PDB file of C-alpha atoms and ligand atoms in Angstrom:
ATOM      1  CA  MET A  16      91.117  78.663 134.690  1.00 97.00           C
ATOM      2  CA  ILE A  17      90.401  81.964 136.426  1.00 98.00           C
ATOM      3  CA  GLY A  18      91.547  83.305 139.771  1.00 98.00           C
ATOM      4  CA  VAL A  19      89.416  86.104 141.196  1.00 98.00           C
ATOM      5  CA  LEU A  20      90.746  88.751 143.620  1.00 98.00           C
ATOM      6  CA  VAL A  21      88.141  90.331 145.902  1.00 98.00           C
ATOM      7  CA  SER A  22      87.921  92.712 148.859  1.00 98.00           C
ATOM      8  CA  GLY A  23      84.217  93.273 149.430  1.00 97.00           C
ATOM      9  CA  ASN A  24      80.685  92.279 148.538  1.00 98.00           C
ATOM     10  CA  GLY A  25      81.597  90.115 145.562  1.00 98.00           C
ATOM     11  CA  SER A  26      78.627  90.782 143.297  1.00 98.00           C
ATOM     12  CA  ASN A  27      80.974  90.669 140.292  1.00 98.00           C
ATOM     13  CA  LEU A  28      82.390  87.363 141.524  1.00 98.00           C
ATOM     14  CA  GLN A  29      78.787  86.127 141.743  1.00 98.00           C
ATOM     15  CA  ALA A  30      78.189  87.205 138.140  1.00 98.00           C
ATOM     16  CA  LEU A  31      81.250  85.194 137.038  1.00 98.00           C
ATOM     17  CA  VAL A  32      80.006  82.161 139.012  1.00 98.00           C
ATOM     18  CA  ASP A  33      76.479  82.493 137.592  1.00 98.00           C
ATOM     19  CA  ALA A  34      77.912  82.709 134.060  1.00 98.00           C
ATOM     20  CA  GLY A  35      79.449  79.275 134.598  1.00 98.00           C
ATOM     21  CA  LEU A  36      83.012  80.470 134.104  1.00 98.00           C
ATOM     22  CA  PRO A  37      85.786  78.170 135.338  1.00 98.00           C
ATOM     23  CA  ILE A  38      86.922  79.739 138.611  1.00 98.00           C
ATOM     24  CA  ALA A  39      89.767  77.815 140.217  1.00 98.00           C
ATOM     25  CA  ALA A  40      90.416  80.028 143.224  1.00 98.00           C
ATOM     26  CA  VAL A  41      89.309  83.206 145.004  1.00 98.00           C
ATOM     27  CA  ALA A  42      91.800  85.300 146.984  1.00 98.00           C
ATOM     28  CA  SER A  43      91.174  88.290 149.229  1.00 98.00           C
ATOM     29  CA  ASN A  44      93.169  90.761 151.275  1.00 97.00           C
ATOM     30  CA  ARG A  45      90.366  90.748 153.892  1.00 97.00           C
ATOM     31  CA  ASP A  46      88.989  87.727 155.700  1.00 96.00           C
ATOM     32  CA  ASP A  47      85.642  89.496 156.312  1.00 97.00           C
ATOM     33  CA  ALA A  48      84.889  90.034 152.602  1.00 98.00           C
ATOM     34  CA  TYR A  49      81.376  88.756 151.841  1.00 98.00           C
ATOM     35  CA  ALA A  50      82.777  87.611 148.489  1.00 98.00           C
ATOM     36  CA  LEU A  51      84.487  84.757 150.374  1.00 98.00           C
ATOM     37  CA  VAL A  52      81.083  83.519 151.585  1.00 98.00           C
ATOM     38  CA  ARG A  53      79.862  83.532 147.981  1.00 98.00           C
ATOM     39  CA  ALA A  54      82.963  81.611 146.840  1.00 98.00           C
ATOM     40  CA  ARG A  55      82.620  78.979 149.568  1.00 98.00           C
ATOM     41  CA  GLU A  56      78.945  78.511 148.703  1.00 98.00           C
ATOM     42  CA  ALA A  57      79.995  77.928 145.097  1.00 98.00           C
ATOM     43  CA  GLY A  58      82.551  75.333 146.257  1.00 98.00           C
ATOM     44  CA  ILE A  59      85.554  77.394 145.149  1.00 98.00           C
ATOM     45  CA  PRO A  60      88.826  77.254 147.143  1.00 98.00           C
ATOM     46  CA  VAL A  61      89.440  80.535 149.000  1.00 98.00           C
ATOM     47  CA  ALA A  62      92.364  82.098 150.831  1.00 98.00           C
ATOM     48  CA  THR A  63      93.041  85.403 152.551  1.00 98.00           C
ATOM     49  CA  PHE A  64      96.368  87.168 152.096  1.00 97.00           C
ATOM     50  CA  SER A  65      96.305  89.930 154.689  1.00 96.00           C
ATOM     51  CA  LEU A  66      99.078  92.501 154.831  1.00 93.00           C
ATOM     52  CA  ASP A  67      99.155  91.908 158.609  1.00 93.00           C
ATOM     53  CA  CYS A  68     100.685  88.479 158.009  1.00 91.00           C
ATOM     54  CA  HIS A  69     103.480  89.515 155.639  1.00 92.00           C
ATOM     55  CA  ALA A  70     106.555  91.741 155.788  1.00 91.00           C
ATOM     56  CA  ASP A  71     105.343  93.937 152.945  1.00 96.00           C
ATOM     57  CA  ARG A  72     103.049  94.057 149.900  1.00 96.00           C
ATOM     58  CA  THR A  73     105.629  92.473 147.617  1.00 97.00           C
ATOM     59  CA  GLU A  74     106.016  89.422 149.851  1.00 97.00           C
ATOM     60  CA  ARG A  75     102.244  89.127 150.231  1.00 98.00           C
ATOM     61  CA  ASP A  76     101.754  89.337 146.475  1.00 98.00           C
ATOM     62  CA  LEU A  77     104.398  86.669 145.786  1.00 97.00           C
ATOM     63  CA  VAL A  78     102.737  84.236 148.199  1.00 98.00           C
ATOM     64  CA  MET A  79      99.342  85.020 146.649  1.00 98.00           C
ATOM     65  CA  ALA A  80     100.700  84.504 143.109  1.00 98.00           C
ATOM     66  CA  THR A  81     102.144  81.128 144.068  1.00 98.00           C
ATOM     67  CA  TRP A  82      98.830  80.026 145.617  1.00 98.00           C
ATOM     68  CA  LEU A  83      96.956  81.044 142.466  1.00 98.00           C
ATOM     69  CA  GLU A  84      99.448  79.235 140.213  1.00 98.00           C
ATOM     70  CA  GLU A  85      99.161  76.116 142.367  1.00 98.00           C
ATOM     71  CA  HIS A  86      95.418  76.175 141.649  1.00 98.00           C
ATOM     72  CA  GLY A  87      96.012  76.328 137.892  1.00 98.00           C
ATOM     73  CA  VAL A  88      95.093  79.978 137.452  1.00 98.00           C
ATOM     74  CA  GLU A  89      95.928  81.393 134.017  1.00 97.00           C
ATOM     75  CA  LEU A  90      93.814  84.562 134.046  1.00 98.00           C
ATOM     76  CA  VAL A  91      93.480  86.803 137.122  1.00 98.00           C
ATOM     77  CA  VAL A  92      90.288  88.872 137.459  1.00 98.00           C
ATOM     78  CA  CYS A  93      90.232  91.740 139.956  1.00 98.00           C
ATOM     79  CA  ALA A  94      86.581  92.090 140.972  1.00 98.00           C
ATOM     80  CA  GLY A  95      86.359  94.779 143.624  1.00 97.00           C
ATOM     81  CA  TYR A  96      89.925  94.134 144.802  1.00 97.00           C
ATOM     82  CA  LEU A  97      91.073  97.283 146.552  1.00 94.00           C
ATOM     83  CA  HIS A  98      94.866  96.919 146.629  1.00 94.00           C
ATOM     84  CA  LEU A  99      97.283  97.799 143.833  1.00 95.00           C
ATOM     85  CA  LEU A 100      99.284  94.783 142.624  1.00 97.00           C
ATOM     86  CA  THR A 101     103.076  94.954 142.889  1.00 97.00           C
ATOM     87  CA  PRO A 102     105.400  94.322 139.898  1.00 97.00           C
ATOM     88  CA  PRO A 103     106.469  90.817 141.047  1.00 96.00           C
ATOM     89  CA  PHE A 104     102.802  89.747 140.960  1.00 98.00           C
ATOM     90  CA  LEU A 105     102.225  91.392 137.562  1.00 98.00           C
ATOM     91  CA  ASP A 106     105.308  89.570 136.213  1.00 97.00           C
ATOM     92  CA  ARG A 107     103.858  86.195 137.192  1.00 97.00           C
ATOM     93  CA  PHE A 108     100.737  86.758 135.011  1.00 98.00           C
ATOM     94  CA  PRO A 109     101.986  88.953 132.165  1.00 96.00           C
ATOM     95  CA  GLY A 110      99.091  90.420 130.168  1.00 95.00           C
ATOM     96  CA  ARG A 111      96.719  88.106 132.022  1.00 97.00           C
ATOM     97  CA  ILE A 112      95.276  90.319 134.763  1.00 98.00           C
ATOM     98  CA  VAL A 113      92.077  92.317 134.235  1.00 98.00           C
ATOM     99  CA  ASN A 114      89.949  94.635 136.381  1.00 98.00           C
ATOM    100  CA  VAL A 115      86.396  95.964 136.264  1.00 98.00           C
ATOM    101  CA  HIS A 116      85.938  99.631 137.120  1.00 98.00           C
ATOM    102  CA  PRO A 117      82.752 101.718 137.480  1.00 98.00           C
ATOM    103  CA  SER A 118      83.596 104.633 135.171  1.00 98.00           C
ATOM    104  CA  LEU A 119      84.690 105.320 131.617  1.00 98.00           C
ATOM    105  CA  LEU A 120      88.437 105.329 132.270  1.00 98.00           C
ATOM    106  CA  PRO A 121      90.600 107.367 132.168  1.00 98.00           C
ATOM    107  CA  ALA A 122      87.848 109.445 133.801  1.00 98.00           C
ATOM    108  CA  PHE A 123      87.404 108.891 137.530  1.00 98.00           C
ATOM    109  CA  PRO A 124      90.015 106.305 138.539  1.00 98.00           C
ATOM    110  CA  GLY A 125      90.172 105.227 142.182  1.00 97.00           C
ATOM    111  CA  ALA A 126      87.857 103.854 144.816  1.00 96.00           C
ATOM    112  CA  HIS A 127      85.091 106.497 144.559  1.00 97.00           C
ATOM    113  CA  ALA A 128      84.416 106.532 140.823  1.00 98.00           C
ATOM    114  CA  ILE A 129      80.611 106.674 141.039  1.00 98.00           C
ATOM    115  CA  ASP A 130      80.604 109.491 143.622  1.00 97.00           C
ATOM    116  CA  ASP A 131      83.256 111.348 141.647  1.00 98.00           C
ATOM    117  CA  ALA A 132      81.144 111.177 138.461  1.00 98.00           C
ATOM    118  CA  LEU A 133      78.099 112.434 140.376  1.00 97.00           C
ATOM    119  CA  ALA A 134      80.115 115.276 141.906  1.00 97.00           C
ATOM    120  CA  ALA A 135      81.519 116.253 138.512  1.00 97.00           C
ATOM    121  CA  GLY A 136      78.017 116.357 137.025  1.00 92.00           C
ATOM    122  CA  VAL A 137      78.936 114.582 133.797  1.00 98.00           C
ATOM    123  CA  GLU A 138      76.053 113.400 131.614  1.00 98.00           C
ATOM    124  CA  THR A 139      77.485 109.966 131.004  1.00 98.00           C
ATOM    125  CA  THR A 140      79.688 107.660 133.020  1.00 98.00           C
ATOM    126  CA  GLY A 141      79.972 103.899 132.585  1.00 98.00           C
ATOM    127  CA  VAL A 142      81.948 100.716 133.079  1.00 98.00           C
ATOM    128  CA  THR A 143      85.443  99.747 131.928  1.00 98.00           C
ATOM    129  CA  VAL A 144      87.145  96.358 131.798  1.00 98.00           C
ATOM    130  CA  HIS A 145      90.890  96.862 131.461  1.00 98.00           C
ATOM    131  CA  TYR A 146      94.244  95.189 131.809  1.00 98.00           C
ATOM    132  CA  VAL A 147      95.991  95.806 135.118  1.00 98.00           C
ATOM    133  CA  ASP A 148      99.353  97.507 135.378  1.00 96.00           C
ATOM    134  CA  GLU A 149     101.237  99.106 138.269  1.00 94.00           C
ATOM    135  CA  GLY A 150      99.093 102.246 138.248  1.00 95.00           C
ATOM    136  CA  LEU A 151      95.691 103.094 139.653  1.00 96.00           C
ATOM    137  CA  ASP A 152      93.142 101.909 137.044  1.00 96.00           C
ATOM    138  CA  SER A 153      95.619 102.938 134.340  1.00 96.00           C
ATOM    139  CA  GLY A 154      96.034  99.791 132.233  1.00 96.00           C
ATOM    140  CA  ASP A 155      94.914  99.416 128.621  1.00 98.00           C
ATOM    141  CA  VAL A 156      91.159  99.376 128.079  1.00 98.00           C
ATOM    142  CA  ILE A 157      89.599  96.150 126.768  1.00 98.00           C
ATOM    143  CA  ALA A 158      85.933  97.187 126.723  1.00 98.00           C
ATOM    144  CA  GLN A 159      83.740 100.056 127.873  1.00 98.00           C
ATOM    145  CA  GLU A 160      80.015 100.602 128.100  1.00 98.00           C
ATOM    146  CA  PRO A 161      78.442 104.005 128.793  1.00 98.00           C
ATOM    147  CA  VAL A 162      75.762 104.548 131.445  1.00 98.00           C
ATOM    148  CA  ALA A 163      73.674 107.755 131.678  1.00 98.00           C
ATOM    149  CA  LEU A 164      74.078 109.593 134.974  1.00 98.00           C
ATOM    150  CA  GLU A 165      70.359 110.322 135.286  1.00 97.00           C
ATOM    151  CA  PRO A 166      68.257 109.177 136.996  1.00 97.00           C
ATOM    152  CA  ARG A 167      70.944 109.467 139.643  1.00 96.00           C
ATOM    153  CA  GLU A 168      68.898 107.552 142.256  1.00 96.00           C
ATOM    154  CA  THR A 169      69.454 104.381 140.251  1.00 98.00           C
ATOM    155  CA  LEU A 170      72.952 105.103 138.906  1.00 98.00           C
ATOM    156  CA  GLU A 171      74.785 102.682 141.177  1.00 98.00           C
ATOM    157  CA  GLU A 172      72.328  99.888 140.446  1.00 98.00           C
ATOM    158  CA  ARG A 173      72.524 100.467 136.674  1.00 98.00           C
ATOM    159  CA  ILE A 174      76.335 100.553 136.733  1.00 98.00           C
ATOM    160  CA  HIS A 175      76.487  97.284 138.641  1.00 98.00           C
ATOM    161  CA  ALA A 176      74.028  95.700 136.204  1.00 98.00           C
ATOM    162  CA  VAL A 177      76.342  96.640 133.319  1.00 98.00           C
ATOM    163  CA  GLU A 178      79.394  95.322 135.214  1.00 98.00           C
ATOM    164  CA  HIS A 179      77.670  92.010 135.835  1.00 98.00           C
ATOM    165  CA  ARG A 180      76.952  91.641 132.114  1.00 98.00           C
ATOM    166  CA  LEU A 181      80.185  93.053 130.654  1.00 98.00           C
ATOM    167  CA  LEU A 182      82.776  91.411 132.925  1.00 98.00           C
ATOM    168  CA  PRO A 183      81.667  87.778 132.363  1.00 98.00           C
ATOM    169  CA  ARG A 184      81.421  88.426 128.606  1.00 98.00           C
ATOM    170  CA  ILE A 185      84.967  89.773 128.374  1.00 98.00           C
ATOM    171  CA  VAL A 186      86.413  87.106 130.670  1.00 98.00           C
ATOM    172  CA  HIS A 187      84.737  84.421 128.552  1.00 98.00           C
ATOM    173  CA  GLU A 188      86.232  85.987 125.401  1.00 97.00           C
ATOM    174  CA  LEU A 189      89.715  86.204 126.923  1.00 97.00           C
ATOM    175  CA  LEU A 190      89.545  82.541 127.961  1.00 95.00           C
ATOM    176  CA  THR A 191      88.313  81.302 124.594  1.00 92.00           C
ATOM    177  CA  GLU A 192      90.200  83.632 122.242  1.00 82.00           C
ATOM    178  CA  PRO A 193      93.134  85.141 124.132  1.00 68.00           C
ATOM    179  CA  GLY A 194      93.683  88.547 122.537  1.00 66.00           C
ATOM    180  CA  PRO A 195      96.922  90.304 121.752  1.00 68.00           C
ATOM    181  CA  GLY A 196      97.102  91.586 125.342  1.00 76.00           C
ATOM    182  CA  PRO A 197      97.888  95.062 126.591  1.00 80.00           C
ATOM    183  CA  GLY A 198      99.457  97.456 124.141  1.00 70.00           C
ATOM    184  CA  SER A 199      97.064  96.688 121.299  1.00 59.00           C
ATOM    185  CA  VAL A 200      94.462  99.296 120.356  1.00 43.00           C
ATOM    186  CA  LYS A 201      92.541  96.503 118.613  1.00 43.00           C
ATOM    187  CA  ALA A 202      91.511  95.326 122.064  1.00 46.00           C
ATOM    188  CA  VAL A 203      89.344  98.432 122.628  1.00 51.00           C
ATOM    189  CA  ARG A 204      85.612  98.214 121.976  1.00 52.00           C
ATOM    190  CA  VAL A 205      82.814 100.464 123.069  1.00 53.00           C
ATOM    191  CA  GLY A 206      79.719  98.505 124.100  1.00 47.00           C
TER     192      GLY A 206
HETATM  193  C1  LIG B  19      82.544  97.311 141.527  1.00 80.08           C
HETATM  194  O1  LIG B  19      81.821  98.482 141.301  1.00 80.08           O
HETATM  195  C2  LIG B  19      83.806  97.301 140.721  1.00 80.08           C
HETATM  196  O2  LIG B  19      83.696  97.941 139.503  1.00 80.08           O
HETATM  197  C3  LIG B  19      84.745  98.078 141.615  1.00 80.08           C
HETATM  198  O3  LIG B  19      84.418  97.672 142.922  1.00 80.08           O
HETATM  199  C4  LIG B  19      83.053  97.254 142.962  1.00 80.08           C
HETATM  200  C5  LIG B  19      83.044  95.867 143.517  1.00 80.08           C
HETATM  201  O4  LIG B  19      81.751  95.387 143.755  1.00 80.08           O
HETATM  202  N1  LIG B  19      86.123  97.832 141.259  1.00 80.08           N
HETATM  203  P1  LIG B  19      81.543  93.843 144.127  1.00 80.08           P
HETATM  204  O5  LIG B  19      82.446  93.540 145.314  1.00 80.08           O
HETATM  205  O6  LIG B  19      81.892  93.027 142.935  1.00 80.08           O
HETATM  206  O7  LIG B  19      80.094  93.746 144.500  1.00 80.08           O
END
């Protein structure tokens, strides 16, 4: 079973739902995330773990990890989740947390990857699905797919289309044939 972490629109969550993947729970750091509306419409249990309600990020993450475990979550998918995860959370799901990111990491980590690629004027950017570690979009790459920068008017749309195809495919593969986890170069594929 999957647990999905979200902070915003939730189009990647929607892609996971539409792919028929077994989503046990959706957690957010924001109670106004539209992704929570999508989850409720799909009949998935939701909860918000706001930093305002906890002493610090570590305490918040521990409570969130417990809630996910109570819902039977084995694989955590960050889908537009905008907070870094603290080590106590990572330790609860070792090698079982993945993220989707709109660039060819290690290029353009962070929250503005599409704008950063446009500003840099690269010919090709893309999408990465990777394991999550303590750093900012720094975990081992599982899969990448390139996307041409031009035509730039449609770049965002084309990147999201690739995300919505690649993320469900990789999550399905990780659920059906759990790989060797982070630290294995065999896990890297270029789409
Ligand atoms: C996606 O571009 C994802 O790669 C990035 O944040 C965005 C989330 O979009 N991490 P959505 O909330 O899934 O629509």
